[in-house]
Structure formats: structure tokens, C-alpha cells
N, CA, C and O atoms as a Maestro MAE file, in Angstrom:
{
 s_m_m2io_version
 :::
 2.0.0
}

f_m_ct {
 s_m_title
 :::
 protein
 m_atom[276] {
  # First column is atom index #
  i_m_mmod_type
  r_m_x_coord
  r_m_y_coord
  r_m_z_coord
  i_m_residue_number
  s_m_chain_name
  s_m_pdb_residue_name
  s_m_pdb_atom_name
  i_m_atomic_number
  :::
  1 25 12.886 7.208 1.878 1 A "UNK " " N  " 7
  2 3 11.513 7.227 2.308 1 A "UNK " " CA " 6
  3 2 11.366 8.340 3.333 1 A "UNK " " C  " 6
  4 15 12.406 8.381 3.989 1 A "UNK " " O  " 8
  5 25 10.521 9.234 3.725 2 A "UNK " " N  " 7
  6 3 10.511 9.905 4.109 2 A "UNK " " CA " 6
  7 2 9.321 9.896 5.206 2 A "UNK " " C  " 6
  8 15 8.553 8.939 5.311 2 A "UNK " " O  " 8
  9 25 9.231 11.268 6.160 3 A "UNK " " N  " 7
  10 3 7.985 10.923 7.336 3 A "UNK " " CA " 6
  11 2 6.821 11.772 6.924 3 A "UNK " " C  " 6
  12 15 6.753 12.836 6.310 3 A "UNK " " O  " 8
  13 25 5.590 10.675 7.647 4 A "UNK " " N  " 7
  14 3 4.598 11.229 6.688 4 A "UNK " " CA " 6
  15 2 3.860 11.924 8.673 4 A "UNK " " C  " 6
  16 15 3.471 11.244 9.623 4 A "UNK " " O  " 8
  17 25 3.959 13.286 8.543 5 A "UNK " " N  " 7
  18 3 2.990 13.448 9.698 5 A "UNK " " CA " 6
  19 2 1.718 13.684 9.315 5 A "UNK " " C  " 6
  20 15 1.350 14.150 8.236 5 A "UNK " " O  " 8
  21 25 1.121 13.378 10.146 6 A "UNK " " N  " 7
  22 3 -1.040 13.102 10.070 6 A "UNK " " CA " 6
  23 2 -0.958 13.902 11.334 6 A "UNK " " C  " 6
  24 15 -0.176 13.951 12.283 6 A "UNK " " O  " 8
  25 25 -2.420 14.705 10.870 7 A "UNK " " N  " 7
  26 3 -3.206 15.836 11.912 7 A "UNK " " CA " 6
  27 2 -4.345 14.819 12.535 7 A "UNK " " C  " 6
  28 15 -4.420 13.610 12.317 7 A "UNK " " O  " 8
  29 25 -4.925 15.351 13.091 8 A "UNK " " N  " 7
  30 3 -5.953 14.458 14.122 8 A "UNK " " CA " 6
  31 2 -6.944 13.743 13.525 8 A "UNK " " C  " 6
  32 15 -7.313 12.574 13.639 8 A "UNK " " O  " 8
  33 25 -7.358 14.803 12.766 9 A "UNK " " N  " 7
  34 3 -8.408 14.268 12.001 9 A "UNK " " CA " 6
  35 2 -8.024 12.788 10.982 9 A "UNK " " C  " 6
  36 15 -8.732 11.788 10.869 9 A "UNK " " O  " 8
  37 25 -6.911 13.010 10.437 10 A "UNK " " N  " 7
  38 3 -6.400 12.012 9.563 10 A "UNK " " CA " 6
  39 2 -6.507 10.536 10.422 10 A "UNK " " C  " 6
  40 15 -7.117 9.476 10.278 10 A "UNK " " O  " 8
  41 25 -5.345 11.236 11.600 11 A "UNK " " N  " 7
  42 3 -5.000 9.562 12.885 11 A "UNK " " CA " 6
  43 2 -6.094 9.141 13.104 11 A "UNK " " C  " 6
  44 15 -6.102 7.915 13.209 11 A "UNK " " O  " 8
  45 25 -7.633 9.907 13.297 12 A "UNK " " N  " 7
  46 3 -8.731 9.584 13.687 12 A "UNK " " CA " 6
  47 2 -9.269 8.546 12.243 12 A "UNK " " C  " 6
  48 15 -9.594 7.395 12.535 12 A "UNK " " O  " 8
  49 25 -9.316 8.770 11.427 13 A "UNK " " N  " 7
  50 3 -9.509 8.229 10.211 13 A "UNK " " CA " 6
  51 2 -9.002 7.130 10.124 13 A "UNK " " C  " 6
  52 15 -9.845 6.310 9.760 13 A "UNK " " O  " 8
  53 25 -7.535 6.484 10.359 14 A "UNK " " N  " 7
  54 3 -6.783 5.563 10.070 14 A "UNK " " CA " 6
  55 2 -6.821 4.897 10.849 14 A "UNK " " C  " 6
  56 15 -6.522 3.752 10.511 14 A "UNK " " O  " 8
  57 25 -7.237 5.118 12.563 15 A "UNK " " N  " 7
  58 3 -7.532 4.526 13.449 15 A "UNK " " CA " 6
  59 2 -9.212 3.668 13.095 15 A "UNK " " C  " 6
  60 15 -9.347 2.478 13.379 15 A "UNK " " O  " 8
  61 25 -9.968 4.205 12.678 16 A "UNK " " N  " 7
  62 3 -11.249 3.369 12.447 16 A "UNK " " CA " 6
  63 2 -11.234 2.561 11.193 16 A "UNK " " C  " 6
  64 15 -12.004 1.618 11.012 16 A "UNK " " O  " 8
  65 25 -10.362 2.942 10.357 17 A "UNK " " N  " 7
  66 3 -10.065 1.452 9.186 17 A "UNK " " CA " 6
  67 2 -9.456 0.467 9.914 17 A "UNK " " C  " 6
  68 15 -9.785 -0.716 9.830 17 A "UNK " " O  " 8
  69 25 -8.404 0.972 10.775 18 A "UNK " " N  " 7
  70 3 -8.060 -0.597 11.267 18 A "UNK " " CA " 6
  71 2 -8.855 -0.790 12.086 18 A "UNK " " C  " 6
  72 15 -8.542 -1.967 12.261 18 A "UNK " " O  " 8
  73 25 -9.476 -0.671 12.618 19 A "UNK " " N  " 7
  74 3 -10.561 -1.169 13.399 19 A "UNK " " CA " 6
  75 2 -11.381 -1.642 12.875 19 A "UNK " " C  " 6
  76 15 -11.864 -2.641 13.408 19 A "UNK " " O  " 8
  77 25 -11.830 -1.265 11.843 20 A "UNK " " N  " 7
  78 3 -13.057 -2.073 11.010 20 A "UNK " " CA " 6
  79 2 -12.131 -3.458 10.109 20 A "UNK " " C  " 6
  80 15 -12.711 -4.493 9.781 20 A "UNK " " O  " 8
  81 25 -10.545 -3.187 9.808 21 A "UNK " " N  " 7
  82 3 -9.917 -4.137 9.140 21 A "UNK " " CA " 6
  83 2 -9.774 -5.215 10.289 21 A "UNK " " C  " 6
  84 15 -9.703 -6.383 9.907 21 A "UNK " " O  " 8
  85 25 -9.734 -5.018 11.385 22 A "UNK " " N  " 7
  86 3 -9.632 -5.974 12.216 22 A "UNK " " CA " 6
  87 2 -10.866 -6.789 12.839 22 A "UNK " " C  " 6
  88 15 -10.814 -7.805 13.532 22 A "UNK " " O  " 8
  89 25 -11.806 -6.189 12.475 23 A "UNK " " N  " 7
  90 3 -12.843 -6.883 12.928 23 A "UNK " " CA " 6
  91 2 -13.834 -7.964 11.652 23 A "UNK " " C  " 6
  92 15 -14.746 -8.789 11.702 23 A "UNK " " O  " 8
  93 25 -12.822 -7.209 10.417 24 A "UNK " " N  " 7
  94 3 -13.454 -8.111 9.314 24 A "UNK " " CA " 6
  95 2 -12.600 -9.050 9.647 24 A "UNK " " C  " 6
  96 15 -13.191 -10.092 9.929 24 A "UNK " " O  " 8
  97 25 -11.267 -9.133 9.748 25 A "UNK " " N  " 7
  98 3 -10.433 -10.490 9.578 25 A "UNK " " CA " 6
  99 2 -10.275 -11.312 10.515 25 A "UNK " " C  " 6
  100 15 -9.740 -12.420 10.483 25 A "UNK " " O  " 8
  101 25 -10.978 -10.495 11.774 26 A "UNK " " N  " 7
  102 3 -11.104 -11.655 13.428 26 A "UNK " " CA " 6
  103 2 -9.904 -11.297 14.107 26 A "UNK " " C  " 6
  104 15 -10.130 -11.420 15.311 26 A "UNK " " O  " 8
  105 25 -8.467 -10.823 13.864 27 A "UNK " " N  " 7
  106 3 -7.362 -10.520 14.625 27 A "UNK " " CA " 6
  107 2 -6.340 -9.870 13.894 27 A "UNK " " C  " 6
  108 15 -6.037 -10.187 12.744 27 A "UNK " " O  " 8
  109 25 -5.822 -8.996 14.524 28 A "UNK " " N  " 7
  110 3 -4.279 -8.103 13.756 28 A "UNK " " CA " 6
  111 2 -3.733 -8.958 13.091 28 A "UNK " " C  " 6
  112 15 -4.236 -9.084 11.974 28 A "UNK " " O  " 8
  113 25 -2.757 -9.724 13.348 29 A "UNK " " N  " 7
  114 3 -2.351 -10.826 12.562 29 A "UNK " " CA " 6
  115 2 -3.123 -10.925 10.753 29 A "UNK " " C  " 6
  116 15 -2.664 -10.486 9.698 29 A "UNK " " O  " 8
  117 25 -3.991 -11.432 10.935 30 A "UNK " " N  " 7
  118 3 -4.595 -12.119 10.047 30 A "UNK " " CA " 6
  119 2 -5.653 -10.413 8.932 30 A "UNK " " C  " 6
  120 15 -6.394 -10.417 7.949 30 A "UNK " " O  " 8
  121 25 -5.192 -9.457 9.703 31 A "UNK " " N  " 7
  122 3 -5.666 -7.958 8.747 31 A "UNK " " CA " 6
  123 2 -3.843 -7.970 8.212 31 A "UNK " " C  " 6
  124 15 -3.513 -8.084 7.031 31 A "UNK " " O  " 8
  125 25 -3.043 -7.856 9.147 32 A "UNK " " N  " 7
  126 3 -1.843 -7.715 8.323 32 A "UNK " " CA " 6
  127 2 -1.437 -8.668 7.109 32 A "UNK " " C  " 6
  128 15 -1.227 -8.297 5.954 32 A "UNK " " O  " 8
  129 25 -1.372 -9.910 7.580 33 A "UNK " " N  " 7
  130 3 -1.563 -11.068 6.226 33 A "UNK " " CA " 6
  131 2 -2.399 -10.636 5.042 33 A "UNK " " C  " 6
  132 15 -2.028 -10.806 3.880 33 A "UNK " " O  " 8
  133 25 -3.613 -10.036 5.407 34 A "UNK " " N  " 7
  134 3 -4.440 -9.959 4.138 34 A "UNK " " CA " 6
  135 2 -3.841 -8.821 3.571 34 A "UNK " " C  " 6
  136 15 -3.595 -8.865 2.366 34 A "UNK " " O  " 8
  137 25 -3.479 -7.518 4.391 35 A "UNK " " N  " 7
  138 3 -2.606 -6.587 3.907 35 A "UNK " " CA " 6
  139 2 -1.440 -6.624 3.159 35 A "UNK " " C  " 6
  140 15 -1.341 -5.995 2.105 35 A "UNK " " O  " 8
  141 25 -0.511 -7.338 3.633 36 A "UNK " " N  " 7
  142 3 0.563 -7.709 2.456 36 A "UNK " " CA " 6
  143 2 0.444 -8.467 1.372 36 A "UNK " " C  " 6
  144 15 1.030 -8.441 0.290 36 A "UNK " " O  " 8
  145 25 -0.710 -9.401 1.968 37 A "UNK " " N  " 7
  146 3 -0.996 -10.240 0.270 37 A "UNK " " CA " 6
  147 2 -1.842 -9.246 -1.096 37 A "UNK " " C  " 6
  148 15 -1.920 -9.484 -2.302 37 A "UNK " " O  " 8
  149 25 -2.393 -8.068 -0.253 38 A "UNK " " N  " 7
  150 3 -2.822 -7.167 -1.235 38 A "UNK " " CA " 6
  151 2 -1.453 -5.882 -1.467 38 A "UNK " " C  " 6
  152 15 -0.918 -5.712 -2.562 38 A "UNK " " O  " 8
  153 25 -1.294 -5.548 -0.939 39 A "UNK " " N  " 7
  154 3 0.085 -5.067 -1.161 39 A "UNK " " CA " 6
  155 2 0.715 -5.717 -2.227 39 A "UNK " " C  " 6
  156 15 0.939 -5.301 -3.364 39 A "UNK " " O  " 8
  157 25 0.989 -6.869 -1.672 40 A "UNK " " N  " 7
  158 3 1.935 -7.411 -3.099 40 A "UNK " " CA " 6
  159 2 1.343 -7.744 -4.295 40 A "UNK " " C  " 6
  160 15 2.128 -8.075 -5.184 40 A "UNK " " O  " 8
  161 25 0.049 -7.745 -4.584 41 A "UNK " " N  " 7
  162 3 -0.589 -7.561 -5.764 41 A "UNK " " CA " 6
  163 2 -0.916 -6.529 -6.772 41 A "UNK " " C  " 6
  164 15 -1.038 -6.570 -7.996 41 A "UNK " " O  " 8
  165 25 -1.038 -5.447 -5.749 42 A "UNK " " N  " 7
  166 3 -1.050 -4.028 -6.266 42 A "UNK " " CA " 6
  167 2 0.752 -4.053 -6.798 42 A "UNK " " C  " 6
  168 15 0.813 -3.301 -7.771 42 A "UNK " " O  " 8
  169 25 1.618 -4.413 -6.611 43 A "UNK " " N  " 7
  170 3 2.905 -4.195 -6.445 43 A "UNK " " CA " 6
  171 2 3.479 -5.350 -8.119 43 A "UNK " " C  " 6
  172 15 4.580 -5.447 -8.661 43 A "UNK " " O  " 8
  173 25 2.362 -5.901 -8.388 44 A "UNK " " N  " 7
  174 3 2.580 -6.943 -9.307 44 A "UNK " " CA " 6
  175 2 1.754 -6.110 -10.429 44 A "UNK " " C  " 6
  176 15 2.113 -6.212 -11.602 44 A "UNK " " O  " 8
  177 25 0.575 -5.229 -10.058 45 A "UNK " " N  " 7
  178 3 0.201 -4.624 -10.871 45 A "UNK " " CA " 6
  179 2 0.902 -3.366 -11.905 45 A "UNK " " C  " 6
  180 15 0.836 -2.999 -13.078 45 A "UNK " " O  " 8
  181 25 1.752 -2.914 -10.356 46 A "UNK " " N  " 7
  182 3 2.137 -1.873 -10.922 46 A "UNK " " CA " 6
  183 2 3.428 -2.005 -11.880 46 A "UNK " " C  " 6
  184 15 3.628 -1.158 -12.751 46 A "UNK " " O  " 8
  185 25 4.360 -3.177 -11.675 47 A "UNK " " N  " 7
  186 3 5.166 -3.644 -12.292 47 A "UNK " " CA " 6
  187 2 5.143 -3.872 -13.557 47 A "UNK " " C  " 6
  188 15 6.041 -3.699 -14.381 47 A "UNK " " O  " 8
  189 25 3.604 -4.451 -13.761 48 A "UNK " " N  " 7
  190 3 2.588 -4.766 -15.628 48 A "UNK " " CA " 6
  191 2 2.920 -3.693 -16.185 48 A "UNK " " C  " 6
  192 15 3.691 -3.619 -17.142 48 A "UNK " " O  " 8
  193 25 2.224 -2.528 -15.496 49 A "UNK " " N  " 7
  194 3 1.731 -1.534 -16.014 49 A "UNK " " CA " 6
  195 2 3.189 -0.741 -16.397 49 A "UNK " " C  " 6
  196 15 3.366 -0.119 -17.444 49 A "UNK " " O  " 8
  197 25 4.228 -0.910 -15.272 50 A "UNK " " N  " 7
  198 3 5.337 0.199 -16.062 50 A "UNK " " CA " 6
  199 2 6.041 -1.039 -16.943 50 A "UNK " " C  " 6
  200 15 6.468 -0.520 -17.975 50 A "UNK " " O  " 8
  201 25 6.228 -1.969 -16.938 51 A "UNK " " N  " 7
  202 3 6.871 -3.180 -18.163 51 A "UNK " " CA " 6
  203 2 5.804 -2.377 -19.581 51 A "UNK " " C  " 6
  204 15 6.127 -2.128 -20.743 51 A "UNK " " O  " 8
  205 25 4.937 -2.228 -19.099 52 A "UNK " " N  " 7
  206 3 4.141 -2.221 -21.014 52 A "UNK " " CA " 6
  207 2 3.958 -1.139 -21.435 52 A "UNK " " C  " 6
  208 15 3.366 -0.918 -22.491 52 A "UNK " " O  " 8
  209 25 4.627 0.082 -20.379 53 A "UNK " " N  " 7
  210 3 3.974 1.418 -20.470 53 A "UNK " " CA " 6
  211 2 5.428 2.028 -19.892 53 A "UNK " " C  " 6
  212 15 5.300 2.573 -18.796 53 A "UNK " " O  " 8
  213 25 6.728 2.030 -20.416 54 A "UNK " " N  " 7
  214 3 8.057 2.069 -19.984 54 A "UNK " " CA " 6
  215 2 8.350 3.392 -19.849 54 A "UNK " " C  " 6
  216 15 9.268 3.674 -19.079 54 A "UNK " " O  " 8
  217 25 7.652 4.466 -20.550 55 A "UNK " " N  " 7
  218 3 7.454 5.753 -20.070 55 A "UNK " " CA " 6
  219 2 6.650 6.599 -19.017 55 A "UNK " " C  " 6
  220 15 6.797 7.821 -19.003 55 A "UNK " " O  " 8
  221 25 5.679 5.881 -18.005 56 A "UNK " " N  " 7
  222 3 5.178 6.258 -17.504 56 A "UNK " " CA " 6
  223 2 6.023 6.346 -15.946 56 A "UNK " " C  " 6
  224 15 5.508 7.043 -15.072 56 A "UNK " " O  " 8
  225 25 7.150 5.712 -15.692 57 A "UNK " " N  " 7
  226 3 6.843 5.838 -14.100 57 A "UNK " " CA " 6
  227 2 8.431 4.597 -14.384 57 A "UNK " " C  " 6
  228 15 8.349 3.619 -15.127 57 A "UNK " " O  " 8
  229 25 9.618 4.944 -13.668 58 A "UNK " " N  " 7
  230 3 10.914 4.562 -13.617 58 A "UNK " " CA " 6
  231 2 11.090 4.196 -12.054 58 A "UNK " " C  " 6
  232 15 11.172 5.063 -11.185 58 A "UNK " " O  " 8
  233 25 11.133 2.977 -11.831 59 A "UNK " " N  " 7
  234 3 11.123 1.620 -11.177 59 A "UNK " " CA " 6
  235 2 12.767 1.226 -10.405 59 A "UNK " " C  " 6
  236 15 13.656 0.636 -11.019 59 A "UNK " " O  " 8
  237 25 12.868 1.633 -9.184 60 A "UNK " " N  " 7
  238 3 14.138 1.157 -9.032 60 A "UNK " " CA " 6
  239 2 14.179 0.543 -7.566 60 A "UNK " " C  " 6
  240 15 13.285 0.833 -6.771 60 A "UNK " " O  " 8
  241 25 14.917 -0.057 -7.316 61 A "UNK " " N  " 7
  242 3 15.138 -1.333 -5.562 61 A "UNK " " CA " 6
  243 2 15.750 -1.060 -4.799 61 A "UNK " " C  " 6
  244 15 16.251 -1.833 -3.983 61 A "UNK " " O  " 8
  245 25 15.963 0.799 -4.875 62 A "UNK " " N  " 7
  246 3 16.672 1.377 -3.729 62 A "UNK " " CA " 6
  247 2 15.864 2.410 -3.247 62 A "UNK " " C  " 6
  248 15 14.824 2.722 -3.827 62 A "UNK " " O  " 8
  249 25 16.321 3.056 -2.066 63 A "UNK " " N  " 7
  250 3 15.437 3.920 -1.328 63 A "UNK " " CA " 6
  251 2 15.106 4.950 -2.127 63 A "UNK " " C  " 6
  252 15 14.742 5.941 -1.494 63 A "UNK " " O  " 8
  253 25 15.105 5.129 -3.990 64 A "UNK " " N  " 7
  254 3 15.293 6.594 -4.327 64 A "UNK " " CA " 6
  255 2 13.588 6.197 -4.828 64 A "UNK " " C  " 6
  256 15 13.226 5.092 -5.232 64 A "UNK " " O  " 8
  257 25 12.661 7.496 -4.657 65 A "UNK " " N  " 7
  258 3 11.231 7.280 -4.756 65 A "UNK " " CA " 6
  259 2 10.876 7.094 -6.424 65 A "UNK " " C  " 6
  260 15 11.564 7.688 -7.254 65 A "UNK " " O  " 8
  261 25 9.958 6.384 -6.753 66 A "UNK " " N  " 7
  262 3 9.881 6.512 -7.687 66 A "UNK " " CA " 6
  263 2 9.543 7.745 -7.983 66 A "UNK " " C  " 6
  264 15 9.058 8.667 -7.327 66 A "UNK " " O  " 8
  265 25 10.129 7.519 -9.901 67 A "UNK " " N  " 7
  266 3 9.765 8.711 -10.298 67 A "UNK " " CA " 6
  267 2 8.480 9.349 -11.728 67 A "UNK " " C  " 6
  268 15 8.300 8.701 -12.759 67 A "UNK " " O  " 8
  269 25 8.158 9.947 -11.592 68 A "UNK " " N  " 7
  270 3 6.812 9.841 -13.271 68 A "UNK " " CA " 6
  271 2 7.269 10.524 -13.603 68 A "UNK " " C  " 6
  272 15 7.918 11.435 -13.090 68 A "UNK " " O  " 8
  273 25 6.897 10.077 -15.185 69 A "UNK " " N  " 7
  274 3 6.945 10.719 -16.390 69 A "UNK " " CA " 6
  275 2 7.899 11.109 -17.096 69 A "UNK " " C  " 6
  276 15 7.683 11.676 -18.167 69 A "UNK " " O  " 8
  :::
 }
 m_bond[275] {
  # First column is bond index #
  i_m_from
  i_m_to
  i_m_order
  :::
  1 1 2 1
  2 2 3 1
  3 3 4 2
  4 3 5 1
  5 5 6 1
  6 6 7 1
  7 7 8 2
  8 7 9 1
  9 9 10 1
  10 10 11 1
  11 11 12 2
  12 11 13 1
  13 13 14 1
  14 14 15 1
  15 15 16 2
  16 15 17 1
  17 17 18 1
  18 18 19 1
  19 19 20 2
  20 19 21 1
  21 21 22 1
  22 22 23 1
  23 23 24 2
  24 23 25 1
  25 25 26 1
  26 26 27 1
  27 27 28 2
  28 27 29 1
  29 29 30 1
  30 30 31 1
  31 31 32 2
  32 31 33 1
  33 33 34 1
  34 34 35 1
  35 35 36 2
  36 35 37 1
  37 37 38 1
  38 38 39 1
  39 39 40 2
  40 39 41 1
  41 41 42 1
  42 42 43 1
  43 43 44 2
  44 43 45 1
  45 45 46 1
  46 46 47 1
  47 47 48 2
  48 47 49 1
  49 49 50 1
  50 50 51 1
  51 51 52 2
  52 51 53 1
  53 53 54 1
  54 54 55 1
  55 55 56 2
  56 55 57 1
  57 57 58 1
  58 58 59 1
  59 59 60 2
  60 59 61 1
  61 61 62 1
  62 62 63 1
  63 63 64 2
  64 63 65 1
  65 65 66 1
  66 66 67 1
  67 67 68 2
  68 67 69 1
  69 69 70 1
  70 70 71 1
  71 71 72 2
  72 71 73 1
  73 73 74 1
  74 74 75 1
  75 75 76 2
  76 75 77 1
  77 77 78 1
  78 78 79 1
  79 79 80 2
  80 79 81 1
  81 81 82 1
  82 82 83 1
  83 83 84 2
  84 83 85 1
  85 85 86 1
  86 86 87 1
  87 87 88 2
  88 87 89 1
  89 89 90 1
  90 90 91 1
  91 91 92 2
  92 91 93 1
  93 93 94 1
  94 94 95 1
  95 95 96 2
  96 95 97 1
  97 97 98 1
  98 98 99 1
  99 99 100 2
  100 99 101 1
  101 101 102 1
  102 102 103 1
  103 103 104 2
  104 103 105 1
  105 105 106 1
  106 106 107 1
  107 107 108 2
  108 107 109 1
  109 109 110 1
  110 110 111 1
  111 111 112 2
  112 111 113 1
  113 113 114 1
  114 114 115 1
  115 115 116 2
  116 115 117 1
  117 117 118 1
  118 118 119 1
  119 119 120 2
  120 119 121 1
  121 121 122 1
  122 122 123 1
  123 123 124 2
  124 123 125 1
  125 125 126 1
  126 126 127 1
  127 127 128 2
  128 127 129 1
  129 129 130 1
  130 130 131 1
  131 131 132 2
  132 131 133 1
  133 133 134 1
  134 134 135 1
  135 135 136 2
  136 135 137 1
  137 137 138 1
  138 138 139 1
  139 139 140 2
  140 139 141 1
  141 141 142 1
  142 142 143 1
  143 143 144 2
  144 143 145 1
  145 145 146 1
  146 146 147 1
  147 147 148 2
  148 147 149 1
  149 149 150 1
  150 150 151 1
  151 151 152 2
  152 151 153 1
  153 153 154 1
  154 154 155 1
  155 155 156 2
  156 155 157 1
  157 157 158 1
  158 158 159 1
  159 159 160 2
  160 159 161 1
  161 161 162 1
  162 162 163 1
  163 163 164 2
  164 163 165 1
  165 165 166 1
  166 166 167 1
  167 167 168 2
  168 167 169 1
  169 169 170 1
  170 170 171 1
  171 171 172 2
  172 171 173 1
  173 173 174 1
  174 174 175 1
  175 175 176 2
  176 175 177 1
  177 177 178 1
  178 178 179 1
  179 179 180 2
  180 179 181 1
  181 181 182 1
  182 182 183 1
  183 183 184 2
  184 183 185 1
  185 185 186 1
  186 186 187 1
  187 187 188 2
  188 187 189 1
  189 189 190 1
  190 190 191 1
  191 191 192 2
  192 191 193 1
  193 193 194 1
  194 194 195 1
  195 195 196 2
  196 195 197 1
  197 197 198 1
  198 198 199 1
  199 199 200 2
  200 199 201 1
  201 201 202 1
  202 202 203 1
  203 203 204 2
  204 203 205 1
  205 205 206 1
  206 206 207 1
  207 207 208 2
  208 207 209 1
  209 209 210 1
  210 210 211 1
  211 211 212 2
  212 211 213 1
  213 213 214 1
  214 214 215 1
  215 215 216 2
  216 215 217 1
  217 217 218 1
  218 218 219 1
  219 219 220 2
  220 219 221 1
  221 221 222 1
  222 222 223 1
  223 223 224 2
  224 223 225 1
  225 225 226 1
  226 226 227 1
  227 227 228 2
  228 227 229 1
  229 229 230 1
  230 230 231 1
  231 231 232 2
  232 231 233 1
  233 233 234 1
  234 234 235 1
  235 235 236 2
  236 235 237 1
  237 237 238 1
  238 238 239 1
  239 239 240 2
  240 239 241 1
  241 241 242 1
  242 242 243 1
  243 243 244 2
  244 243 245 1
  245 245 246 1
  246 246 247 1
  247 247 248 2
  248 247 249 1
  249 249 250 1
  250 250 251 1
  251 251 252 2
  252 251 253 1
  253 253 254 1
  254 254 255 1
  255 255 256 2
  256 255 257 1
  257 257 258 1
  258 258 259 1
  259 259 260 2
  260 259 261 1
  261 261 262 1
  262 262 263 1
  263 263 264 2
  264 263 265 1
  265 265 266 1
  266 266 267 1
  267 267 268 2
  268 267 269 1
  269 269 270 1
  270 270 271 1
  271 271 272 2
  272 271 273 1
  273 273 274 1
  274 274 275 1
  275 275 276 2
  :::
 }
}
């Protein structure tokens, strides 16, 4: 996995989603909960999609990134 650096403009950006994610869910806590429970759905999706579609995108449980195509 590698480091992702963000310019100002970006941090400024990512700073007002969580801010707006935290004020929909009432507390950090409870934006992170909703975050991983969507996380892991997208993560169930994407699993469908390369099971039925075995050429698109090679799936592995170690640090190596996935890869397409």
C-alpha cells in the first residue's frame, strides 16, 4: 500500500465531507461504523463482480495491489 499525499485544496475537501459525515451520523464513532459497514459492501460487490467477470481485475489477501485486466 502505498502514501497517498493531498495538496490543500484536496485536505480542504476531505476535511468538509467529514464534517458533513459527522454531522449526519451525530458523532465520529457512529460516521466510522457507517463507513465500514459501507466499505464492506462495496468490498462484497466487488468480489461478485470479479467471481462472474474472472478476467477483469485479479484479487489477492496480500499487500500486492490489485491488478486489471
Amino acid at each position: 500500500m502505498g502514501i497517498l499525499h493531498l495538496d490543500a485544496e484536496a485536505k480542504a475537501e476531505l476535511h468538509s465531507e467529514a464534517i458533513k459525515l459527522i454531522a449526519w451520523y451525530d458523532s465520529p464513532l457512529e460516521t466510522v461504523k457507517a463507513l465500514m459497514a459501507y466499505n464492506c459492501e462495496l468490498e462484497t460487490k466487488i468480489l461478485a463482480m470479479v467471481y462472474r467477470y474472472p478476467g477483469v481485475a485479479t484479487v489477492s489477501y496480500d499487500d500486492t495491489p490489485v491488478m486489471l485486466g
